[in-house]
XYZ file of C-alpha atoms in Angstrom:
584
model
C 262.549 154.027 186.768
C 259.926 154.654 188.362
C 257.710 151.926 189.764
C 253.932 152.392 191.286
C 251.716 150.210 192.886
C 247.558 150.485 193.393
C 245.726 148.095 196.166
C 242.517 146.613 195.406
C 240.027 144.650 196.162
C 239.622 142.818 192.655
C 240.593 142.575 189.102
C 237.757 143.674 188.728
C 238.795 147.724 190.119
C 241.926 147.329 187.435
C 239.633 149.687 185.312
C 239.117 153.200 187.984
C 243.484 153.049 188.260
C 244.347 152.024 184.542
C 241.989 156.145 183.422
C 244.412 157.950 185.911
C 245.346 160.314 183.532
C 249.251 159.764 185.124
C 250.252 156.508 184.455
C 249.856 157.340 180.546
C 251.817 160.402 180.984
C 254.954 157.923 182.313
C 253.728 154.920 179.840
C 254.849 157.910 177.095
C 258.083 158.861 178.541
C 259.803 155.880 179.042
C 260.555 153.192 176.909
C 259.114 150.124 178.692
C 256.565 149.309 180.823
C 256.250 146.125 182.744
C 252.345 145.305 184.706
C 252.766 142.791 187.400
C 249.285 141.114 188.831
C 250.105 139.825 192.914
C 245.503 138.419 192.723
C 244.444 136.622 196.070
C 242.142 135.409 192.943
C 242.284 135.091 188.907
C 239.960 132.870 187.107
C 241.705 131.700 184.177
C 238.762 132.928 181.162
C 238.898 136.980 182.148
C 242.614 137.106 181.347
C 243.055 137.527 177.951
C 240.694 140.483 179.175
C 242.335 142.095 181.545
C 245.229 141.977 179.355
C 243.248 143.983 176.878
C 242.109 146.221 179.298
C 245.997 146.966 180.394
C 247.518 147.546 176.465
C 244.141 149.841 175.314
C 245.578 152.402 178.579
C 248.636 151.155 178.183
C 250.199 149.235 174.070
C 253.015 149.009 174.451
C 253.045 147.287 178.481
C 254.815 144.093 179.065
C 251.751 142.542 181.134
C 252.011 139.899 183.658
C 251.044 138.080 187.008
C 251.345 135.535 189.830
C 247.639 133.674 191.874
C 249.501 134.863 196.105
C 249.002 133.791 199.570
C 248.937 137.100 201.049
C 249.566 140.924 198.902
C 252.887 143.198 199.917
C 251.845 146.686 199.154
C 253.775 149.202 200.498
C 255.972 147.105 203.682
C 251.723 146.603 204.661
C 251.251 142.757 204.544
C 247.725 142.499 203.395
C 244.733 139.465 203.545
C 242.594 138.218 200.276
C 243.374 141.929 197.649
C 244.982 142.502 194.357
C 247.963 145.061 194.149
C 248.909 145.874 190.655
C 252.806 147.478 189.909
C 253.894 149.519 187.318
C 256.884 149.734 186.998
C 258.194 152.250 184.573
C 262.110 151.837 182.482
C 263.806 155.051 181.148
C 266.590 152.487 179.649
C 265.821 149.291 180.008
C 264.453 146.469 177.440
C 262.139 143.949 178.544
C 261.854 140.173 177.140
C 257.954 138.420 178.553
C 258.664 134.872 177.793
C 255.786 131.886 178.552
C 255.267 128.174 178.685
C 253.813 125.399 179.815
C 255.597 123.048 181.592
C 253.895 119.450 182.758
C 255.117 117.377 185.371
C 258.342 115.664 184.257
C 258.997 118.609 181.576
C 260.905 120.522 183.721
C 264.381 119.894 182.286
C 263.816 120.505 178.459
C 261.252 123.406 179.821
C 264.153 125.093 181.635
C 266.647 123.730 178.104
C 263.765 126.330 176.172
C 263.768 128.699 178.345
C 267.468 129.209 178.405
C 267.908 128.246 175.166
C 265.259 132.006 174.258
C 267.163 133.515 176.476
C 270.367 133.704 175.038
C 269.419 133.715 170.959
C 267.568 137.259 171.397
C 270.055 139.554 170.127
C 270.463 142.822 171.833
C 273.361 144.939 172.508
C 272.026 145.782 175.745
C 273.009 143.635 178.782
C 270.933 140.927 180.473
C 270.793 142.430 184.578
C 268.349 140.208 185.892
C 265.823 137.328 184.966
C 262.543 137.486 187.116
C 260.922 133.649 186.331
C 257.139 132.679 188.073
C 256.568 129.060 188.442
C 253.514 126.775 189.224
C 256.151 125.074 192.299
C 252.276 123.220 193.809
C 252.666 120.995 190.751
C 255.867 120.552 189.132
C 259.471 120.276 190.471
C 260.200 123.810 189.812
C 264.016 123.254 190.888
C 264.491 121.043 187.417
C 263.374 124.081 185.359
C 267.014 125.624 187.147
C 269.546 123.084 185.748
C 270.116 124.564 182.151
C 269.959 128.472 183.591
C 272.733 127.043 186.492
C 275.263 125.835 184.413
C 274.641 128.891 180.764
C 273.591 132.271 181.431
C 276.646 132.532 184.501
C 276.650 134.880 187.408
C 277.128 138.086 186.557
C 273.035 138.594 187.572
C 270.928 137.812 189.684
C 267.900 135.779 189.274
C 265.180 135.369 191.716
C 260.624 135.141 191.594
C 258.091 132.877 193.109
C 256.105 130.438 192.812
C 252.348 130.575 192.690
C 250.603 130.541 195.662
C 246.935 130.334 196.657
C 244.687 130.650 200.359
C 243.860 127.249 200.224
C 246.269 124.902 200.499
C 244.747 122.707 197.815
C 243.498 125.871 195.810
C 243.683 127.079 192.859
C 247.793 128.207 191.433
C 248.517 129.658 187.903
C 251.078 132.516 186.356
C 250.211 134.050 182.978
C 251.883 136.030 180.934
C 249.676 138.295 178.404
C 246.523 136.691 177.150
C 247.365 132.877 178.538
C 247.477 131.623 180.923
C 248.415 128.882 182.919
C 248.017 126.096 185.123
C 251.370 123.742 184.704
C 253.981 126.535 183.663
C 256.115 129.159 183.586
C 256.562 132.576 183.768
C 260.436 135.045 182.562
C 260.808 138.293 182.616
C 264.350 138.970 181.220
C 265.417 143.401 182.596
C 268.217 143.919 179.982
C 270.040 147.965 179.980
C 273.580 148.969 179.921
C 272.002 152.093 183.085
C 269.661 149.555 184.749
C 271.247 147.933 188.777
C 269.575 145.378 189.951
C 270.512 143.502 193.717
C 269.037 141.188 195.490
C 268.881 139.520 199.043
C 267.692 136.722 200.722
C 266.824 136.102 204.362
C 266.210 132.845 206.000
C 265.997 133.488 209.972
C 265.033 129.716 210.942
C 267.619 128.179 212.786
C 267.234 123.757 212.998
C 265.626 122.084 215.797
C 266.233 118.831 215.560
C 269.288 116.273 215.112
C 270.538 116.027 211.710
C 268.678 113.174 210.109
C 270.024 111.565 206.372
C 266.378 111.694 203.468
C 267.195 107.485 202.982
C 264.664 107.293 200.584
C 262.287 108.897 197.747
C 259.651 108.874 195.673
C 260.648 112.197 193.546
C 262.682 114.934 194.627
C 259.875 116.659 196.067
C 258.524 113.586 197.966
C 260.859 112.482 200.278
C 259.318 109.094 201.355
C 261.781 107.903 205.019
C 263.600 109.854 207.220
C 267.032 107.238 208.452
C 264.654 104.945 207.489
C 261.590 105.353 208.832
C 258.622 107.602 207.032
C 259.022 110.991 206.906
C 255.651 112.139 208.387
C 256.644 110.153 211.772
C 259.670 111.003 213.046
C 257.195 114.977 213.006
C 254.190 113.084 215.357
C 257.668 111.162 217.700
C 258.958 115.074 218.068
C 256.321 117.311 217.760
C 252.571 115.652 217.758
C 252.126 117.401 214.032
C 248.772 115.088 212.876
C 247.548 114.137 209.312
C 244.267 116.032 210.333
C 242.717 119.060 208.606
C 245.204 121.134 210.348
C 248.294 119.857 208.521
C 249.945 122.166 206.634
C 249.129 125.311 208.755
C 251.621 123.124 211.531
C 254.309 122.086 209.181
C 254.830 125.549 207.812
C 256.180 126.279 211.523
C 258.352 123.331 210.900
C 260.289 123.274 207.716
C 262.923 120.807 207.146
C 266.660 122.990 206.613
C 269.457 121.903 204.330
C 273.310 122.941 203.285
C 273.395 122.254 199.621
C 277.224 123.844 197.788
C 277.371 125.931 200.961
C 273.752 127.630 201.138
C 271.855 126.633 203.762
C 268.203 125.733 202.085
C 264.531 125.001 204.047
C 261.692 123.340 202.708
C 257.779 122.962 203.358
C 256.423 119.802 203.703
C 253.053 120.467 202.294
C 251.032 117.099 201.451
C 251.159 113.953 203.713
C 250.677 110.718 201.553
C 249.144 107.364 203.275
C 252.168 105.479 203.464
C 254.060 107.997 205.881
C 255.949 110.332 203.009
C 255.606 114.106 202.605
C 255.039 115.968 198.782
C 257.421 119.098 199.886
C 257.468 122.657 197.613
C 261.691 121.806 195.926
C 263.493 119.453 196.108
C 265.343 116.796 198.035
C 268.105 114.043 197.365
C 268.774 111.157 199.015
C 271.630 110.985 200.580
C 271.577 114.909 201.833
C 271.297 115.578 205.459
C 267.987 118.069 206.735
C 267.354 118.183 210.275
C 264.090 120.158 211.205
C 263.861 123.883 211.732
C 261.901 126.534 214.309
C 261.688 129.829 214.192
C 263.252 132.009 216.431
C 260.866 135.071 215.997
C 263.840 137.955 217.464
C 265.909 136.346 214.591
C 263.563 135.627 211.978
C 263.662 139.973 211.992
C 266.475 140.654 212.077
C 267.390 138.443 209.252
C 264.671 140.587 207.878
C 265.884 143.852 209.176
C 269.622 143.443 208.189
C 268.245 142.722 204.880
C 266.680 145.530 203.988
C 270.360 147.356 205.660
C 271.899 146.152 202.881
C 269.037 147.014 199.763
C 268.452 150.993 201.629
C 273.232 151.471 200.808
C 271.475 150.496 196.923
C 269.778 152.821 196.681
C 266.430 151.524 194.512
C 264.062 153.076 192.368
C 261.823 150.485 193.598
C 261.072 146.989 195.511
C 259.373 143.610 194.767
C 258.882 141.546 198.034
C 258.026 137.276 197.576
C 258.015 136.020 201.359
C 257.856 132.129 202.251
C 254.150 132.210 202.876
C 255.661 130.217 206.498
C 256.667 133.124 207.209
C 253.111 134.543 207.663
C 251.473 132.079 209.421
C 254.044 131.649 211.747
C 254.496 135.832 212.318
C 251.424 136.351 212.381
C 249.791 139.684 214.111
C 253.531 140.403 214.376
C 253.863 139.345 209.722
C 254.234 143.901 209.194
C 257.452 143.928 211.640
C 259.132 142.020 208.650
C 257.748 143.573 205.468
C 256.939 147.662 207.473
C 260.713 148.586 206.777
C 260.379 147.616 203.234
C 258.405 151.105 202.691
C 261.084 153.610 203.688
C 263.564 151.950 200.882
C 261.560 152.767 198.012
C 257.817 152.211 196.357
C 257.897 148.470 197.181
C 254.874 145.171 196.580
C 255.065 141.576 196.587
C 253.121 138.637 197.367
C 253.463 135.580 199.767
C 254.543 132.629 198.009
C 255.036 128.629 197.276
C 258.951 129.200 196.863
C 260.980 131.313 196.088
C 263.611 132.004 193.194
C 267.195 133.090 194.126
C 270.717 132.965 193.298
C 273.587 133.399 191.106
C 274.631 131.335 187.983
C 275.633 128.052 190.517
C 274.147 129.007 193.424
C 271.111 129.950 191.785
C 267.807 127.692 194.290
C 264.654 127.662 195.201
C 264.627 128.344 198.821
C 261.280 127.920 201.456
C 260.624 129.610 203.943
C 262.943 132.206 202.327
C 262.442 136.521 201.913
C 263.736 137.269 198.536
C 263.518 141.566 198.037
C 264.678 142.375 194.917
C 265.769 146.428 194.151
C 266.057 147.722 190.793
C 267.168 151.960 189.430
C 268.321 153.112 186.589
C 271.599 155.545 186.995
C 273.639 156.360 188.738
C 274.003 155.929 192.636
C 271.824 158.956 194.107
C 273.712 161.941 196.155
C 270.951 162.145 198.429
C 271.925 160.165 201.333
C 269.972 156.624 201.826
C 267.216 156.488 204.463
C 267.540 154.678 207.441
C 265.635 151.564 208.057
C 263.765 151.737 211.299
C 264.441 148.538 214.298
C 262.043 146.820 214.359
C 263.701 143.529 216.516
C 262.725 145.518 219.706
C 258.929 145.325 218.791
C 259.345 141.655 219.203
C 259.788 141.933 222.638
C 256.621 140.646 223.736
C 256.029 138.427 225.881
C 254.434 135.396 224.092
C 257.762 136.673 221.432
C 260.124 137.115 224.515
C 258.815 133.360 225.182
C 259.151 131.761 221.801
C 262.779 133.283 221.761
C 263.932 131.571 224.006
C 262.467 128.340 223.937
C 264.042 128.644 220.515
C 267.096 129.377 222.265
C 266.927 126.499 224.758
C 266.141 123.909 222.179
C 269.083 124.921 219.986
C 271.314 124.696 222.969
C 270.287 121.732 223.692
C 270.344 120.084 221.012
C 273.476 120.628 220.217
C 274.649 119.784 222.935
C 273.711 116.714 222.488
C 275.220 116.740 219.125
C 278.302 117.633 220.594
C 278.200 114.541 223.220
C 277.225 111.977 219.512
C 280.111 113.144 217.901
C 282.598 112.441 220.564
C 280.699 108.508 222.020
C 281.487 107.799 218.049
C 284.308 108.620 217.537
C 285.211 107.237 220.721
C 283.156 103.784 219.113
C 285.630 104.160 216.193
C 288.798 104.470 217.112
C 291.657 102.633 218.552
C 291.684 104.404 222.094
C 295.975 104.341 222.333
C 297.094 104.560 218.732
C 294.395 107.247 217.616
C 293.358 105.921 213.805
C 290.121 103.241 213.291
C 290.115 99.683 214.373
C 289.192 96.256 213.628
C 284.947 97.621 213.364
C 284.948 100.746 212.329
C 287.425 99.086 209.671
C 285.011 96.028 208.321
C 283.186 98.647 208.029
C 284.552 100.683 205.608
C 285.808 97.525 204.212
C 281.962 96.082 203.409
C 281.307 99.482 202.758
C 283.760 100.173 199.547
C 282.466 96.162 197.976
C 278.958 97.212 198.234
C 278.892 100.971 196.758
C 282.196 100.997 195.087
C 281.659 101.064 191.118
C 282.522 97.428 190.129
C 285.494 96.750 188.272
C 287.855 98.599 190.177
C 290.246 97.876 192.493
C 290.405 97.215 195.662
C 293.576 96.185 197.388
C 294.552 95.293 201.611
C 298.073 94.978 203.804
C 297.795 93.319 206.449
C 301.078 94.607 208.122
C 302.483 92.322 211.710
C 305.522 94.427 214.049
C 308.148 91.724 213.776
C 309.094 90.969 217.023
C 306.616 92.456 219.694
C 306.267 90.101 222.402
C 310.343 90.250 222.434
C 309.314 94.334 222.840
C 307.565 94.534 226.037
C 309.589 90.729 227.319
C 312.635 93.207 227.139
C 311.818 96.279 227.918
C 308.007 96.531 228.991
C 304.923 97.041 228.120
C 304.910 100.880 227.765
C 307.876 100.763 225.302
C 306.021 98.116 222.660
C 302.548 100.899 223.962
C 305.205 103.633 222.291
C 305.962 101.667 219.231
C 302.674 100.812 218.767
C 301.904 104.854 218.495
C 304.598 104.887 216.640
C 303.737 102.314 213.828
C 300.559 103.962 213.235
C 302.098 107.598 213.204
C 303.607 106.463 209.743
C 300.873 104.775 208.728
C 298.342 107.600 208.648
C 301.439 109.686 206.817
C 301.177 107.052 204.802
C 297.907 106.491 203.378
C 296.497 110.211 203.965
C 294.833 110.831 200.811
C 295.066 107.521 199.254
C 293.349 105.497 202.294
C 292.659 104.284 205.702
C 294.519 102.850 207.736
C 292.550 100.578 211.129
C 293.924 98.786 214.151
C 293.102 95.487 213.387
C 294.093 94.268 216.770
C 297.674 94.022 218.742
C 300.361 94.837 217.310
C 298.238 94.274 214.098
C 297.145 96.955 211.522
C 295.464 97.053 208.450
C 295.755 99.480 205.116
C 292.466 99.428 203.095
C 294.312 101.244 199.434
C 290.439 101.563 197.045
C 291.335 101.295 193.557
C 294.948 100.341 193.601
C 296.577 97.870 191.551
C 297.993 94.801 193.216
C 301.809 96.716 192.059
C 300.745 99.879 193.499
C 299.524 98.141 196.432
C 303.570 96.123 196.863
C 305.364 99.988 196.006
C 303.635 101.301 198.968
C 303.416 98.666 201.324
C 307.662 98.581 200.778
C 307.665 102.355 201.334
C 305.993 102.243 204.820
C 308.993 98.735 205.444
C 311.951 101.014 204.671
C 310.332 103.722 206.357
C 310.062 101.913 209.667
C 313.023 99.953 209.202
C 315.065 103.622 209.260
C 313.036 104.965 211.901
C 314.371 104.988 215.499
C 311.488 103.365 217.623
C 313.621 105.514 220.978
C 313.844 103.072 223.547
C 313.776 99.769 220.880
C 315.420 100.784 218.831
C 314.647 98.914 215.529
C 311.615 98.033 214.420
C 310.624 95.985 211.508
C 307.514 94.774 210.313
C 306.012 91.811 207.322
C 303.394 92.909 205.088
C 300.812 90.053 203.279
C 299.516 92.291 200.502
C 296.284 90.877 197.425
C 294.577 93.249 195.625
C 290.087 92.163 195.410
C 288.691 89.783 192.517
C 285.398 90.624 190.790
C 282.387 88.830 192.668
C 284.288 87.779 196.137
C 283.595 87.508 199.676
C 285.419 89.611 201.605
C 286.762 86.903 203.452
C 288.924 85.039 200.588
C 290.190 88.742 200.268
C 291.013 88.901 203.794
C 292.191 84.751 203.970
C 295.570 85.017 200.686
C 296.138 88.774 202.776
C 296.838 86.997 206.098
C 298.245 83.682 203.873
C 300.953 86.227 201.908
C 301.439 87.718 205.907
C 302.545 84.409 207.040
C 304.748 84.394 203.693
C 306.265 87.215 204.996
C 306.732 86.515 208.524
C 308.530 82.633 206.977
C 310.577 84.512 205.272
C 311.944 85.972 207.436
C 310.330 88.999 208.567
C 310.532 92.013 207.103
C 309.455 91.950 204.109
C 306.452 92.944 201.579
C 304.625 89.386 200.374
C 302.214 89.690 197.413
C 299.512 86.831 197.866
């Protein structure tokens, strides 16, 4: 494999580039040629002419391209340029696929894309798939659903979202003669000797407490966080107003979430009049998010570590897809995270609105991330890999150092506050003596079961009361009584683990919640606990028994009716002589 790239002022300069005789010689010697344009501006009407020019000189070439918010050429970040990349493959096969994809069509287009990839007849295995999509206008994460399930984890999927220098500007992707303002372009790489590795890096860190996404209008439109308008959260904590600088300010503080073991960032792109935020990528109700902040040292260190891994792979060409928010945040230090690529292999890339990365079920649309892709044909060279220059030391300018220290300070303060909140929450929902849930928490859990449980599924409860508990206290003292309560709680905790919840209801009374449990199963469950208590040595108190009242929910009834029946069953057990289970 051979990769060559050229820095052009515009697409119109491609003529001089194509007349380079060296390009023709390389194309003649190689089996496949991929020509990619990373362009600051593309006139849709010029795309057919651009394709004609390239194929006139390189007849077998596959041509694709994407609009950018910044370009990367041989480790240097640039603005308002066009980078053209020629990738020549000796043995690999390339397949170009492209589709119109309007909002609402994402899953069907993703299914069609996956079908077309899998039906291609080739003896060569797939080694990687590159995706370009118009992520500003569609839910690009929806494209990935079929790919995640059907393509498997044996090769990486990578790529980027079309971007523009103006947040509301024109962004597009193109393939061959066709341009798309709403669309997706895929290049499938196949070859027995072809090897592809892709690596991501983030570097952003949590800044705020965790907040729950409580309402969305679509996967890319968040209405409320913790029940308040999403934009007001940014106003409250960061003072970001809805003005002409909104987008650039928000880029420095993306949201972060964890999903399926991966850490994902989500960049707010627009603020709606109702206080909702439009994101570049998907979030869902119930997910927890945090506002994040970029620690410049950690951002550069993450990029440096990624480059070291890539250098060990010894690629013959490197493609770099980096989020636009990294460009805005690092500003004059931008080259610090890209310069290392020039020490690895010929490299080119651009700044994006969303980055595709992953394998199989881990495939996701990222934000605030830099993805680097290395390719090579053949075995690893015997030549040692070139050392990547450590860029981290260059970050230690006074302004960068101040940002890093402030970010660390805020992060530690937030961590301490969250630990204090966790401890306070534990105190608020736990019985201080027995360590199991208190009445308040059990009320909350039962309310959740009734409000959100699947209709028609039974929920059983067990009320139990320690027999003759006052006599234990009067005879042996309250310390002995406390030990009886703690030992009882320990028995209950053991039995309900994985099946339900146990809590102290008050005094010597306990409550068990058994979701999805029939009355017969709940009665048998209570009987096992009764037998164990009867057979347990309670120390100074010796033999201790309990009475049990069991009942099961009836569809449509109120919680108080359920408790009324359990209470009646418990008192029936008491009146019948104690140390028994009664089912209402």
